Structure formats: structure tokens, C-alpha cells
XYZ file of C-alpha atoms in Angstrom:
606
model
C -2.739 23.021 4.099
C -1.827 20.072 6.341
C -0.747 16.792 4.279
C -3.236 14.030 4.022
C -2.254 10.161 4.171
C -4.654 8.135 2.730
C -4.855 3.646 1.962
C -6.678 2.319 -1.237
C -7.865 -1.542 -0.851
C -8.333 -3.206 -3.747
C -9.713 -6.477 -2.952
C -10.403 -9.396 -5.678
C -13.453 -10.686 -6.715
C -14.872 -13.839 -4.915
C -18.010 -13.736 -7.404
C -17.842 -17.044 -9.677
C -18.411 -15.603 -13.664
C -20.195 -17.570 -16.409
C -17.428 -19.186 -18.538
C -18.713 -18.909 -22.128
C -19.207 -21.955 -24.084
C -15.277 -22.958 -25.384
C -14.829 -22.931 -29.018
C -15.455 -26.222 -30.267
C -18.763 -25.910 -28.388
C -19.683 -23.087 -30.621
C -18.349 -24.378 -33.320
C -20.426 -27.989 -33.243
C -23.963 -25.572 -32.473
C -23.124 -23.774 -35.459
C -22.616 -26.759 -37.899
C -25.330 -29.339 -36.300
C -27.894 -26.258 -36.000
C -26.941 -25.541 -39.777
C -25.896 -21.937 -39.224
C -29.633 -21.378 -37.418
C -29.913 -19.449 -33.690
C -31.866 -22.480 -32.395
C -31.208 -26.564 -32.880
C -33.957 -29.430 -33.249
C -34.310 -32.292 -32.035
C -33.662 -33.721 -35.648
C -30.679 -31.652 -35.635
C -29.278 -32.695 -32.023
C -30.179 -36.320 -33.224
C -27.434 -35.794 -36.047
C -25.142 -34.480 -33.552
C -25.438 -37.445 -31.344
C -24.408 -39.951 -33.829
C -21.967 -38.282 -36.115
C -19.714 -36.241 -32.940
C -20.938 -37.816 -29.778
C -20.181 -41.865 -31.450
C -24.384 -42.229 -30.240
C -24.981 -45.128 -33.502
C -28.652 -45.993 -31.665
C -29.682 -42.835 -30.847
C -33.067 -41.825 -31.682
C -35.432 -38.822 -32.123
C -37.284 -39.829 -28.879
C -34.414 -39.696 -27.633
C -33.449 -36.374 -28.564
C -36.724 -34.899 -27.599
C -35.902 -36.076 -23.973
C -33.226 -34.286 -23.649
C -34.457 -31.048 -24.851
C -37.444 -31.600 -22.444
C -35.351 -32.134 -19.873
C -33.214 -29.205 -20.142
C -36.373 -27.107 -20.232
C -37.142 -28.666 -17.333
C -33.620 -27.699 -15.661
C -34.341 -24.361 -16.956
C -36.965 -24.032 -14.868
C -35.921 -25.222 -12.062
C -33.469 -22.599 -12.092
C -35.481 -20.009 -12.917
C -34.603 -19.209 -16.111
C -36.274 -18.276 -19.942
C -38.728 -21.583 -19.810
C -38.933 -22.722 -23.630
C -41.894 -23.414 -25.127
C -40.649 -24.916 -28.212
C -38.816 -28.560 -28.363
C -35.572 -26.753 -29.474
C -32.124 -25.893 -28.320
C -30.347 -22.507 -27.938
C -26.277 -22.128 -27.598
C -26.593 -22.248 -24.000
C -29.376 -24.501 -23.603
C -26.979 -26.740 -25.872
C -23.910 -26.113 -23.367
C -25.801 -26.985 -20.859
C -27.154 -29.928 -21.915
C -23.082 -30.938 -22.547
C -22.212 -29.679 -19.132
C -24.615 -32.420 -17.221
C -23.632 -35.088 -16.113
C -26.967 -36.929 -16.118
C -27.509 -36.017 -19.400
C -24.299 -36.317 -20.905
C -22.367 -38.919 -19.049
C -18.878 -39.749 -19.778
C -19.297 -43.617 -19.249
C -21.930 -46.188 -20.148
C -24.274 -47.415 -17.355
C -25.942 -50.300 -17.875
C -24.354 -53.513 -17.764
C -23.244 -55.024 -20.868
C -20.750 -57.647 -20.653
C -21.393 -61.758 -21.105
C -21.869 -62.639 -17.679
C -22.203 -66.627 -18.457
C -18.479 -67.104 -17.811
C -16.676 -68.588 -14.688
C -15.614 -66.461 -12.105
C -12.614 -66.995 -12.489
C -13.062 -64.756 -15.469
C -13.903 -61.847 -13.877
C -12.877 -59.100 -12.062
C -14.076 -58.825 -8.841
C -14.838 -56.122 -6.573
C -12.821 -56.783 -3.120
C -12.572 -55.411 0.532
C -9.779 -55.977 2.941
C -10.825 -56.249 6.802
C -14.802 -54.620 5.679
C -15.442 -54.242 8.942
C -13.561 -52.146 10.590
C -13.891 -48.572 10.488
C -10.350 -46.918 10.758
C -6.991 -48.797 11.240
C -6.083 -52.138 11.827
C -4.864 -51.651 15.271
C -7.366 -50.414 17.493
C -10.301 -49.036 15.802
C -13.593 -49.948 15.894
C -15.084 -53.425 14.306
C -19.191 -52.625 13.080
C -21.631 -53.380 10.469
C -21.244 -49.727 9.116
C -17.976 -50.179 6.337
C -19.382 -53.221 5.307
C -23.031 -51.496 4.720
C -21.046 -49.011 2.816
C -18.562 -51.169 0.683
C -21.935 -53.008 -0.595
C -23.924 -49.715 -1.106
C -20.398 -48.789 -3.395
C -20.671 -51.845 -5.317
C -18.175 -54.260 -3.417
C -18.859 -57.932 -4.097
C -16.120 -59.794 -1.481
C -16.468 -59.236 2.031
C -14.149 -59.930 4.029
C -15.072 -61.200 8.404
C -12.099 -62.283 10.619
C -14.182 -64.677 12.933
C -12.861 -65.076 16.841
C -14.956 -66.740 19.699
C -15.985 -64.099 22.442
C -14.617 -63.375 25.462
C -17.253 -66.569 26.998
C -16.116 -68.904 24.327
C -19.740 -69.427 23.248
C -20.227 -67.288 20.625
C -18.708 -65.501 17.556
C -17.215 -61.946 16.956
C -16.068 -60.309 13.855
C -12.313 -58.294 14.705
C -8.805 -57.870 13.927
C -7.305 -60.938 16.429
C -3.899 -60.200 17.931
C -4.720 -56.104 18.309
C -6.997 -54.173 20.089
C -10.033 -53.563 17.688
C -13.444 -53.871 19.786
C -15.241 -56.727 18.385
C -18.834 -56.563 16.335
C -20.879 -59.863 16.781
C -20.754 -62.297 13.653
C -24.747 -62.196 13.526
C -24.953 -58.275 13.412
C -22.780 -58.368 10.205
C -24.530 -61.667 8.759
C -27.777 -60.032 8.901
C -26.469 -56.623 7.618
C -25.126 -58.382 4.472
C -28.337 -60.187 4.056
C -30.111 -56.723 3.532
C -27.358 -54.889 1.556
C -26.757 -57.459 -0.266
C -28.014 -56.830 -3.846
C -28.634 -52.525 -3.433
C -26.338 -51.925 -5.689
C -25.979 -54.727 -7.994
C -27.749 -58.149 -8.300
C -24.995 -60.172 -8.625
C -23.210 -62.399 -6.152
C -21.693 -61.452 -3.041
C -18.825 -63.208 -1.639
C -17.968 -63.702 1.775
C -14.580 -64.600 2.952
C -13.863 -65.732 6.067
C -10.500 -65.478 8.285
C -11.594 -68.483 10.342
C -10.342 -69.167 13.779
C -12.733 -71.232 15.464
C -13.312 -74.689 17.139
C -15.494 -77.348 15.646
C -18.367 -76.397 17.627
C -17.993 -72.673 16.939
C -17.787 -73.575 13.424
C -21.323 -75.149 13.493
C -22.719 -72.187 15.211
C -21.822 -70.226 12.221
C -23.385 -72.656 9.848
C -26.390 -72.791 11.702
C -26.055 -68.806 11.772
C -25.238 -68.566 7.934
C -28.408 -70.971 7.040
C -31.003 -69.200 8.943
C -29.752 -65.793 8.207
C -29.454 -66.278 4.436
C -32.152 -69.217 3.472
C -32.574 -69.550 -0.286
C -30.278 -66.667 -1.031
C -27.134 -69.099 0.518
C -25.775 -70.852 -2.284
C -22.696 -73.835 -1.983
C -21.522 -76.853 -4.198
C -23.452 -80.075 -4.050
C -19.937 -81.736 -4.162
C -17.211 -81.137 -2.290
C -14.927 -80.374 -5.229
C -15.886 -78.307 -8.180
C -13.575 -78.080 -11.715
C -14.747 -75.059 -12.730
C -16.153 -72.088 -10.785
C -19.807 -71.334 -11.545
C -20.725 -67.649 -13.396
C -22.090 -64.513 -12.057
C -25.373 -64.862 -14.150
C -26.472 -68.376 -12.659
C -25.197 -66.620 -9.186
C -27.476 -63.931 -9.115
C -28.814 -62.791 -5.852
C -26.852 -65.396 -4.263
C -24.231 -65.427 -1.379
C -21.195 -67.573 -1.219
C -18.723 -68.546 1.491
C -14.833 -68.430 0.765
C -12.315 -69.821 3.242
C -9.759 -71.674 3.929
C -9.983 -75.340 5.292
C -11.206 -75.048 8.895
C -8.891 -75.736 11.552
C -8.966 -75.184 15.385
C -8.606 -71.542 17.363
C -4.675 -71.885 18.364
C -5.439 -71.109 22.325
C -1.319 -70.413 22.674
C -1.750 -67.160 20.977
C -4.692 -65.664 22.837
C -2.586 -62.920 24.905
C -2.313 -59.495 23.110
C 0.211 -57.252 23.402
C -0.402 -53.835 24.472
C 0.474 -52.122 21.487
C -1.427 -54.174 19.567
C 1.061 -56.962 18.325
C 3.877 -58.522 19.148
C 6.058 -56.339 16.753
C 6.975 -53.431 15.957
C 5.157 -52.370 12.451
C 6.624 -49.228 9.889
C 3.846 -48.258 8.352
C 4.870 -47.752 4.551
C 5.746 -43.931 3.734
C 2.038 -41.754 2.026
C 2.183 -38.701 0.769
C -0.608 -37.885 3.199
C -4.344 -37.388 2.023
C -3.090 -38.021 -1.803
C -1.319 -41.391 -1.278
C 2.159 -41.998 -3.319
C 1.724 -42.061 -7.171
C 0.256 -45.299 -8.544
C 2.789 -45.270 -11.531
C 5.904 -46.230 -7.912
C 5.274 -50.133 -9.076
C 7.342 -49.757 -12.160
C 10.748 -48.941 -10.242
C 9.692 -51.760 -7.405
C 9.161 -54.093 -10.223
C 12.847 -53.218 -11.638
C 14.546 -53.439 -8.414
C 12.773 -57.100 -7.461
C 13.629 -58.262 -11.301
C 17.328 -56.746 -10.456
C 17.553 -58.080 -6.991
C 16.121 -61.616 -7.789
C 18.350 -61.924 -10.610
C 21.504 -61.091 -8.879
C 20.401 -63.614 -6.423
C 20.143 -65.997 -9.083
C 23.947 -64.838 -10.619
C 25.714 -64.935 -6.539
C 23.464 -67.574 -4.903
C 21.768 -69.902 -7.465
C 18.980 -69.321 -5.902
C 14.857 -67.834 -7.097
C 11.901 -66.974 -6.042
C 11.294 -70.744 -5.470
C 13.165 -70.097 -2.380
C 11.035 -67.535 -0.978
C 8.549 -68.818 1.615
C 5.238 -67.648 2.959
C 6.340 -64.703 5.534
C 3.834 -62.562 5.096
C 0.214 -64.118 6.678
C -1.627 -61.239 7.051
C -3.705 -62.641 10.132
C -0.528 -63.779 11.968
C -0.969 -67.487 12.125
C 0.218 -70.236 10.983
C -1.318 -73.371 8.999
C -1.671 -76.512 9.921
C -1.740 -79.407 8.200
C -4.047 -79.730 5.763
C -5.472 -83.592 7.280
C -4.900 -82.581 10.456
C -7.135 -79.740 10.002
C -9.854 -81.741 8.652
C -10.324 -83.633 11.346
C -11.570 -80.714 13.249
C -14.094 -79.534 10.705
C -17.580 -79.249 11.401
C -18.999 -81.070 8.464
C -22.025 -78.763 8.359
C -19.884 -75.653 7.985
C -17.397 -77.357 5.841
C -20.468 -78.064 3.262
C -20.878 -74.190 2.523
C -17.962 -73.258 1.315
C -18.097 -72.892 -2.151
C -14.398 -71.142 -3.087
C -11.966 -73.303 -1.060
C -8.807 -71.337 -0.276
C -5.407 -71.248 0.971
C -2.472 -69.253 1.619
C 1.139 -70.837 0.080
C 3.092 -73.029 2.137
C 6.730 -73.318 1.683
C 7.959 -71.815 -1.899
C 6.045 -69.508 -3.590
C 5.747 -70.654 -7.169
C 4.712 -74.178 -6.225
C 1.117 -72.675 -4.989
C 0.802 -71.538 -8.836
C 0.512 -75.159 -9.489
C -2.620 -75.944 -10.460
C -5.361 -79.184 -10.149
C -6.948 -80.447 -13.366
C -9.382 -82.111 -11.287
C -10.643 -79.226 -9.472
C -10.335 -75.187 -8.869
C -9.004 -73.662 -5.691
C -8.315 -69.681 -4.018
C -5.041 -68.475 -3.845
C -3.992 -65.734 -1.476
C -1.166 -63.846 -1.502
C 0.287 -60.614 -0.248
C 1.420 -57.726 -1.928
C 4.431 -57.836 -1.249
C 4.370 -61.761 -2.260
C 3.134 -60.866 -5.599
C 5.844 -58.230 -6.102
C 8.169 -61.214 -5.748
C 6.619 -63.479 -8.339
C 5.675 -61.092 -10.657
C 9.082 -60.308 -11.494
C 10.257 -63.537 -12.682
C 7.100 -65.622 -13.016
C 4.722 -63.646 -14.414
C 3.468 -65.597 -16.819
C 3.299 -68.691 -14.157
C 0.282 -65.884 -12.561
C -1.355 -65.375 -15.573
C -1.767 -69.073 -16.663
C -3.304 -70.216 -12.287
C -5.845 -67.248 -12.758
C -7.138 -68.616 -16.091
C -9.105 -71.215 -13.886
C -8.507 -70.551 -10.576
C -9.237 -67.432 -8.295
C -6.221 -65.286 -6.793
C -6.574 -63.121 -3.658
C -4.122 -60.040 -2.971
C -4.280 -58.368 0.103
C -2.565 -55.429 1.730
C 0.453 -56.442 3.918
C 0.920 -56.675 7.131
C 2.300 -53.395 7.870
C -0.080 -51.070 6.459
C -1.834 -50.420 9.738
C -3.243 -47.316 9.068
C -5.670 -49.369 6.734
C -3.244 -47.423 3.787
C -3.152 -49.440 0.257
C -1.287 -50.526 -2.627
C -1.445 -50.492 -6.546
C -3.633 -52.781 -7.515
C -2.478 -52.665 -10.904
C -0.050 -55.488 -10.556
C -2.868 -58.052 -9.776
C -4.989 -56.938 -12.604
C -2.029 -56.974 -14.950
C -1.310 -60.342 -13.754
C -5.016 -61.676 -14.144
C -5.928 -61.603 -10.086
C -10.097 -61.299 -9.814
C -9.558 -60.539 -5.901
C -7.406 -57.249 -5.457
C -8.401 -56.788 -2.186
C -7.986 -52.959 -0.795
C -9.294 -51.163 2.351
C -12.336 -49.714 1.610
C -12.769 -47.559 4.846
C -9.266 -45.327 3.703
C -8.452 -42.729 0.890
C -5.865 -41.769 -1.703
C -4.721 -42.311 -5.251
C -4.812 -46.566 -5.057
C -8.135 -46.773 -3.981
C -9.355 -44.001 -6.298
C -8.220 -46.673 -9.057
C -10.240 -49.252 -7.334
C -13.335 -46.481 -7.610
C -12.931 -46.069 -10.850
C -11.745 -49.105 -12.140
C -15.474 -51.153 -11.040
C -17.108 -48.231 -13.158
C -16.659 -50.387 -16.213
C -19.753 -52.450 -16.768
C -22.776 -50.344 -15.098
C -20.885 -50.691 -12.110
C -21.994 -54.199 -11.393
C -18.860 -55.365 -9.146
C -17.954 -57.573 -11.709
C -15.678 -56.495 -15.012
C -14.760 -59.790 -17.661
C -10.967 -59.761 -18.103
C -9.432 -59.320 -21.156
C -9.282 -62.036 -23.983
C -5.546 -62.290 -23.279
C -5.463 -62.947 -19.821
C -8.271 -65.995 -20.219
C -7.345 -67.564 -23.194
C -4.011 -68.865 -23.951
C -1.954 -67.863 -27.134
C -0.519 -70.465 -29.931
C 1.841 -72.738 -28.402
C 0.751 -72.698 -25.193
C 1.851 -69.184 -24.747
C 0.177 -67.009 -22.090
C 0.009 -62.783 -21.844
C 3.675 -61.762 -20.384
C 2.678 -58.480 -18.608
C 6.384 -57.570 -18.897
C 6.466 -57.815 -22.529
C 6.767 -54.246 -24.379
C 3.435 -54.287 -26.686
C 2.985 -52.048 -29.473
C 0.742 -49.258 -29.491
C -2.686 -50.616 -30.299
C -4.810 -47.035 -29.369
C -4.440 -43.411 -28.816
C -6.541 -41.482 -26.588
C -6.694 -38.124 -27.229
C -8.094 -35.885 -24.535
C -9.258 -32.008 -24.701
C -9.976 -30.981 -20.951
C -12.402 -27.695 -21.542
C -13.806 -26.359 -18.573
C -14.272 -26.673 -14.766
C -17.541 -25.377 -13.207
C -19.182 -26.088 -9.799
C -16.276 -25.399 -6.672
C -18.719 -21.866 -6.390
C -21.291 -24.301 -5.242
C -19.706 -27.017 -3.172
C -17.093 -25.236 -1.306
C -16.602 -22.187 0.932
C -15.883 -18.503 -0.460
C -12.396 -18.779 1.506
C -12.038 -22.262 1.136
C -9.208 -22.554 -0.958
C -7.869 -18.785 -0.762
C -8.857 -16.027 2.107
C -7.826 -13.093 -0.222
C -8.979 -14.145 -4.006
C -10.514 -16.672 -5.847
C -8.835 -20.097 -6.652
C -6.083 -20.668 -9.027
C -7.142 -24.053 -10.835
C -5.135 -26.280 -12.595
C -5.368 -29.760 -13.602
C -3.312 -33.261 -14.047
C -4.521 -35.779 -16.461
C -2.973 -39.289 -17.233
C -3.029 -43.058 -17.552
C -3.051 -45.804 -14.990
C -2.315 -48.890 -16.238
C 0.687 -51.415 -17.408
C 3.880 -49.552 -16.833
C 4.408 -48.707 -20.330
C 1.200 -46.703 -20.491
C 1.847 -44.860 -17.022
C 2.243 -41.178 -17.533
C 0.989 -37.935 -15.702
C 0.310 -34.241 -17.775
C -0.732 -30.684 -16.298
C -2.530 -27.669 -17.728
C -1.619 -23.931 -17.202
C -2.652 -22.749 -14.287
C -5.872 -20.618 -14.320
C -5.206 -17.773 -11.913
C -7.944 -16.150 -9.880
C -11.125 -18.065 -11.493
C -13.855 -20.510 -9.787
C -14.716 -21.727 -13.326
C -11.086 -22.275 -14.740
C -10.989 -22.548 -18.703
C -7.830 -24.617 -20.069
C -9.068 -25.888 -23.278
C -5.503 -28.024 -23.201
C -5.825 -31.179 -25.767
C -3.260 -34.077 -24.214
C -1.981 -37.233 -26.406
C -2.109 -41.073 -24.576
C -0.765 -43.657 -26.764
C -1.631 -46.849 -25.012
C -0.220 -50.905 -25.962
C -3.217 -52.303 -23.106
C -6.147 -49.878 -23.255
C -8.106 -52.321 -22.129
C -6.041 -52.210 -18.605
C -5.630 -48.242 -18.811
C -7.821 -45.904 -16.414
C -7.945 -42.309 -17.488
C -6.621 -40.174 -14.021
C -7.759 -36.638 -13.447
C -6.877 -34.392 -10.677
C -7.747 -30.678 -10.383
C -5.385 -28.632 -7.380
C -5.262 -25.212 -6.688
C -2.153 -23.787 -6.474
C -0.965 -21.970 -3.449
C 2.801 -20.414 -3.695
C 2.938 -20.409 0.184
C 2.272 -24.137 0.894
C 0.980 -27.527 -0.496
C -1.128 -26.869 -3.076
C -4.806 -27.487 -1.762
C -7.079 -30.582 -3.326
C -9.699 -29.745 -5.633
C -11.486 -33.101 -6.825
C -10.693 -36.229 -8.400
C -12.108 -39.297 -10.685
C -10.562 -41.967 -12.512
C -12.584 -43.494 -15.782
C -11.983 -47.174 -17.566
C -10.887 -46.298 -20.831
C -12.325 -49.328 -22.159
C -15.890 -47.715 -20.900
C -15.080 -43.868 -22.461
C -18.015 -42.427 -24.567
C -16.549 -40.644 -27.412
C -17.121 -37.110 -28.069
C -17.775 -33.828 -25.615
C -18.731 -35.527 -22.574
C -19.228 -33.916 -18.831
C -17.286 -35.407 -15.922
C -18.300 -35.000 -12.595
C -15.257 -35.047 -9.902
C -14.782 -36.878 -6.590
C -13.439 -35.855 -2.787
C -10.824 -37.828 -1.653
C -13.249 -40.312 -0.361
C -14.348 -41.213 -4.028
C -18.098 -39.401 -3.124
C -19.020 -37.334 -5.763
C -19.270 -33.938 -5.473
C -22.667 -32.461 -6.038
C -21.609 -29.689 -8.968
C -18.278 -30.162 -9.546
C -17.398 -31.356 -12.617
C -15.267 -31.064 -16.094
C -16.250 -30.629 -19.594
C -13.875 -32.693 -21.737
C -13.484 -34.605 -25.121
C -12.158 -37.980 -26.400
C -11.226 -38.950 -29.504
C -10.008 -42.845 -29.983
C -7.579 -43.095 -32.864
């Protein structure tokens, strides 16, 4: 007989299995349901308030859900139940939805009475452009968006057109197309209050003439009507709250001055200098925790500065203007104000001129803006921190992205939180770890755009003493977190998305955001060959400022031939964190949630 060559392929599965409910799932069914195949309302009731932390629960309540998950059960085409009761897997899934089971709280539930300067506030850099900050498009679109997401500030850079007779919204000095002033005014006016009903501030970079400058007040007035809202003095000593600002707009700016003509040619690069962009580690963005070393090195540079030279951050002027231009005199600038437009603006700003840590000083007789950049804050954080923290007790502070970030990248906006800044202004229109902190950071309080800061940060201490975001704290909490189960890439992503040859190998990194002390990243085992990856890996977070911390959660799949490939994202306020078994659904890299994807997890507060 002749000899015979023959080839056996084995290929792997690309079928998604069922993961079975984890352990601690069957164990809770089996205790709440009192060792019974089925669980009552009554039953689920007990389960709510004793394991899930649910105090006001009630049977109605508990009724709904088990409706409801009939109702999902049919939808699906599965056993429909007759009965108001719960099986094991009608139980699982009821823990596995994220509409159901939510990991945060949703409604807003913080005293809103308070001054703004209280408050975080949801910010936008540039809003309306649409990619970088050198020669992208300027439209209505990104700002539509940023309100739609919950963004409060809006930020228009204001030019007169190529005719000098009207008003366009753009990036001056590069060569972003321009998006007419009106377009965006009237765009605002309908966005507006979508997604939450409290104020929206509007910031403008203003580089108009006197007469251009009534044109927009005329503009503002008739676009915005009753909804406009500005100071019946022209002075104010302390800022008014979100509650009496409800469904209002407000104008923030600094003290109009003229249009420079001298600097109307552009270059053809798009500025007159050469910009580095700083270094991203692509689509992710560089690790949020990178402040704590820049921090060091400032403190360690500006103090052996101090030891050589004598010299401080006092001696560090404003080099940074993130619109290019200079400021003129403050009289000489008010002599070219249209008193109409002048009238409107509710937050006066400004930008520091000369040494840094005199703009910390504050009025008593009246409450201003402060901007700064981020690289300007990195300099006064590290030796007059506390100097921060006692300006933003009464008056507003504005970070924004410097100058060189032209590819509309960002920066941690941790720093300005820790140091009690209500305007951490990002760009909205990019992606990557920063502003997935800014995402998840404005989930606290129903998502409202507006978060109260911490006691510590308004209120002084005894003596005098303010919050010294450099000072080592004690542990006050410890968050313990159980990451179960992953379910729903099957659904949202291709077959041979993540791997031509086999299913995905999941795994998942889970840690804090928050003061440096608290800053710390974990992993689970790696879950070979599985679209619905089961870790059941329990992580420890002690934490000396929860009410600063954000709980981070990345899940990757591994790939030994290259960069491992990005499998959703989500960051959650600890301060918001429902205790107990709790279903998390994960982001893309744009912060949109993914229709199925999503975690099963547990906290536990200690």
C-alpha cells in the first residue's frame, strides 16, 4: 500500500458560553431565598437592604424589578414567568443590568444653595473645534455634544471676520476655519439645559473692538432673552448658587480690550513657533498617577532655586497665555469697552500679570476668575499650595491645557481638584485616560455638571489653617473591590475583532485616581480564550481622600505578538459607589458607553 499524508485542523471556538453565576452570587440566592428554588419579592426586599446598603427600599420596589426582568425575559425569548418571583438566573440577571442594578446613584442630591465658587464645575477647552488646535475645523457640533455630555463652561474664542463687520468663533493665530458667533449662540440656546437644568457658563476669549463688542451684546440679548442672566452691579462679593441659576446662562471674560491689528498675519504653519506636542502613549494617553513625580521634581527644582538663587515661584511670570496675546492695561482697556457688553458679564476674569502668587491675592470687597495654565499650576502647587486652596474658597480658578498640546491632547486634572479649582478645563473633542477622569469624575451627583467640593477645601481649619494637598493624611476608608465577571464583547464587537484565530484573552486593571497617596494600579489573571472572562479577583484600596478618589477600570486583551488590544473602560466617584454586587457597564475610548459590555463587581466600604 502507498503511504498516506494527511493534516488535522483544530480550530478554537469563537462561540461566547454562558458564564455561570460566580459563587457569592449563589451563595446570596441561597441565603435571601431561605434555601427555596425561587425568591420573593419580600425576600429580594431583604436582600436589598441588608447586602445591597438599599435602607429605603421598598416592596413596590421589589416587585418592579421582578416585573421587569420578566419583561427582559421576554424580550429575549425566554421561560416568561407568571409568578412575581425570582429564579437563580432570573436573580443574576437582574445583578448583571445595568438599569436595574446601577453601580452609582442618579438623581441629584447635593445642597445646591451654595456659591459657585463651591462647586465643581464641568469645563471645556476651545468647545468648538472639532480636532486639533491648529487647523481643524471650528462648528457648532463639539459644543452640541459637550452640553448633551453634561458640560456646563463653554468656552468661544471671538475674532471679527475677514470684512471686519461681524463675529467668528476660531482658534486666532492658526489656521482653523472659522464658525460664525451667532451659529454657536443659538446652538447653546437650544442645548442648553438637555442634560441638566443648571447653569451654563460661557467664557469668552475676547478680541474685539468696541463696536464688535456691542454686536455681541446685542447678539447675546436677543438670542438668549430671559434665560441671559448678569449682575445688577458691576461688582459682586460673592458668586451667586447653581439653584437660584437654574436655566440660566452667564458670560465669563476678561475685561474687554481692543483686537491688537499688529498681530493679524498668520504664519503658515499655524504659529509663529515651533510647538512639541507633549509625548501620549497613543489612544490610552500617559497614566494619570505621572503628576506625582512632576510634582517632586518642581518641589525639588524650586527649592534648589531657592538654596542657589534666593529666588521662588514669586519670580515666575505669566509665559504661558494660551491665546497668544498679551494684556493691556487694565484702565486702558476700559476705555474701549462697550458698556452694553461690559454689563453682561457676570464672572469677571483675568489671567496673572507679572508673579504668579500675587494673582492668589484676593479682594474682600468683591470675587474675581483666575486663569492659569497647567503648567502654571504645576509651579504653584509645589510650594504654595495652600495659597490655591484658600483664593478658590471664594473665588473661581480656571486651568487650561497649555499651549503646546496641539493635538487637542490633555492633562491630569487631578491637581486642580486637589487644589480646590471649579474650572479644570479639558478638550472635550479628544480621548485617553485624563479625560476618562473628567467622564467619570461629573458622574457624582446625577450627573448634573456640578459636584460641591469637599468640606475641607471650603471651609478653613482652626487657626486659620487651610487643606495642604501635600500633607500625608491618614487612612480614613478602605475600598474593597471583587471584580466577578465580564459579559457583552460577543455582542458589541466583531468575531475576529480582537483575535483572527480564537477567542479573546481578557484581563483587567483596577485602581484609584486621586491625591498621590491614593494613586495605585492592580491586574487580574488573564482569562485565556473566553468572551465572558471570569476573574472573581477581590483587590484592597486604602484611601486618606476618598472623597477625591475615582475608582479606574480597564479591561485589555492580551496579544503576545503586539500591543495588547483595548477592551473598554469607565471610571466611578467613589464618593457616589453603591455598596454591594453592582453591574458596571464599560466605555470606548471616547467615554460612549458600550451597548452590552459591562462588569459584575462588588464594594465593600470599611
Amino acid at each position: 500500500m502507498g503511504n498516506y499524508k494527511y493534516c488535522c485542523c483544530f480550530t478554537r471556538r469563537f462561540i461566547s458560553s454562558k458564564a455561570d453565576p460566580p459563587d457569592d452570587v449563589r451563595e446570596a440566592f441561597e441565603v435571601y431565598a431561605e434555601g427555596n428554588a425561587v425568591m420573593s419579592p419580600e425576600q429580594l426586599l431583604r436582600f436589598l437592604g441588608k447586602r445591597q446598603g438599599d435602607d429605603v427600599a421598598t416592596v413596590a420596589e421589589a416587585e418592579r424589578i421582578v416585573d421587569r426582568i420578566r419583561e427582559m425575559r421576554h424580550r429575549h425569548h425566554l421561560v416568561k414567568i407568571f409568578r412575581p418571583i425570582l429564579g437563580l438566573d432570573d436573580f443574576y440577571q437582574y445583578l448583571f443590568s445595568g438599569e436595574l442594578n446601577p453601580a452609582l446613584r442618579s438623581e441629584v442630591h447635593q445642597d445646591m444653595t451654595a456659591p459657585l465658587s463651591h462647586y465643581y464645575i464641568y469645563t471645556g477647552h476651545n468647545s468648538y473645534l472639532t480636532g486639533n488646535q491648529l487647523n481643524s475645523d471650528s462648528s457648532d457640533v463639539p459644543i452640541i455634544d459637550a452640553l448633551q455630555r453634561g458640560v456646563r463652561v463653554i468656552e468661544l474664542d471671538l475674532w471679527p471676520n475677514s470684512k471686519k463687520d461681524d463675529i467668528d468663533v476660531l482658534h486666532g493665530w492658526t489656521l482653523t476655519t472659522p464658525v460664525s458667533l451667532i451659529k454657536c449662540l443659538r446652538s447653546i440656546k437650544e442645548y442648553a439645559f438637555k442634560a441638566s437644568p443648571y447653569p451654563v457658563i460661557i467664557t469668552l476669549e475676547d478680541h474685539l473692538t468696541s463696536d464688535l463688542q456691542a454686536k455681541v451684546a446685542e447678539m447675546v440679548i436677543q438670542t438668549f432673552g430671559d434665560l441671559l442672566y448678569y449682575p445688577e452691579s458691576e461688582t459682586i462679593m460673592e458668586f451667586p448658587s447653581p439653584e437660584c441659576l437654574k436655566r440660566k446662562i452667564i458670560l465669563s471674560t476678561k475685561p474687554p480690550r481692543e483686537c491688537l491689528e499688529s498681530k493679524s498675519q498668520i504664519t503658515k504653519d499655524g504659529g509663529s513657533q515651533k510647538r512639541k506636542e507633549p509625548a501620549e502613549e497613543d489612544s490610552w494617553g500617559n497614566e494619570v498617577t505621572d503628576f506625582k513625580s512632576e510634582l517632586k521634581y518642581e518641589g525639588k527644582e524650586n527649592s534648589q532655586k531657592q538654596d542657589d538663587e534666593g529666588s521662588d515661584v514669586d519670580e515666575v511670570r505669566n509665559d504661558d497665555d494660551d491665546d497668544g496675546n498679551d494684556d493691556d492695561d487694565d484702565s486702558k482697556v476700559q476705555q474701549n469697552a462697550a458698556p452694553e457688553y461690559k454689563n453682561l458679564i457676570t464672572i469677571k476674569a483675568g489671567k496673572p500679570k507679572g508673579h504668579l502668587i500675587h494673582a492668589l491675592q484676593a479682594d474682600s470687597d468683591k470675587v474675581k476668575r483666575l486663569s492659569l495654565s497647567e503648567q502654571q499650576l504645576e509651579k504653584l502647587a509645589a510650594s504654595h499650595g495652600t495659597d490655591i486652596v484658600r483664593f478658590t474658597q471664594k473665588n473661581m480658578l480656571r486651568i487650561y491645557p497649555k499651549g503646546t498640546r496641539v493635538t487637542s491632547s490633555n492633562y491630569n486634572p487631578l491637581l486642580g481638584w486637589m487644589h480646590g479649582a471649579q474650572m479644570v478645563a479639558l478638550n472635550m473633542q479628544g480621548y485617553g485616560r485624563s479625560l476618562w477622569l473628567m467622564h467619570g469624575f461629573y458622574k457624582a451627583n446625577g450627573g448634573c455638571g456640578y459636584i460641591k467640593k469637599p468640606d475641607f477645601l471650603i471651609k478653613s481649619e482652626p487657626y486659620g489653617e487651610v487643606f495642604d494637598p501635600q500633607r500625608i493624611l491618614p487612612v480614613k476608608k478602605i475600598l474593597k473591590v471583587k471584580i466577578y465577571v465580564g459579559d457583552g464583547w460577543f455582542m458589541d464587537f466583531k468575531r475576529t475583532y480582537f483575535d483572527k484565530c480564537s477567542p479573546p484573552d481578557f484581563y483587567a486593571r483596577v485602581g484609584i485616581a486621586g491625591v498621590p497617596a491614593d494613586c495605585i494600579m492592580k491586574e487580574t489573571n488573564t482569562i485565556e480564550d473566553e468572551w465572558t472572562p471570569a476573574w472573581s479577583k477581590e483587590f484592597a484600596f486604602p484611601l486618606t481622600v476618598p472623597e477625591l478618589a475615582l475608582l479606574r477600570i480597564e479591561v485589555h486583551e492580551y496579544d503576545i505578538s503586539a500591543k495588547d488590544d483595548f477592551g473598554g473602560q469607565t471610571c466611578l466617584p467613589v464618593s457616589e459607589l453603591k455598596p454591594g454586587i453592582r453591574c458596571v457597564p464599560l466605555c470606548n475610548r471616547k467615554g460612549i458607553q458600550y451597548k452590552s459590555v459591562r462588569l459584575l463587581m462588588e464594594f465593600i466600604f470599611t
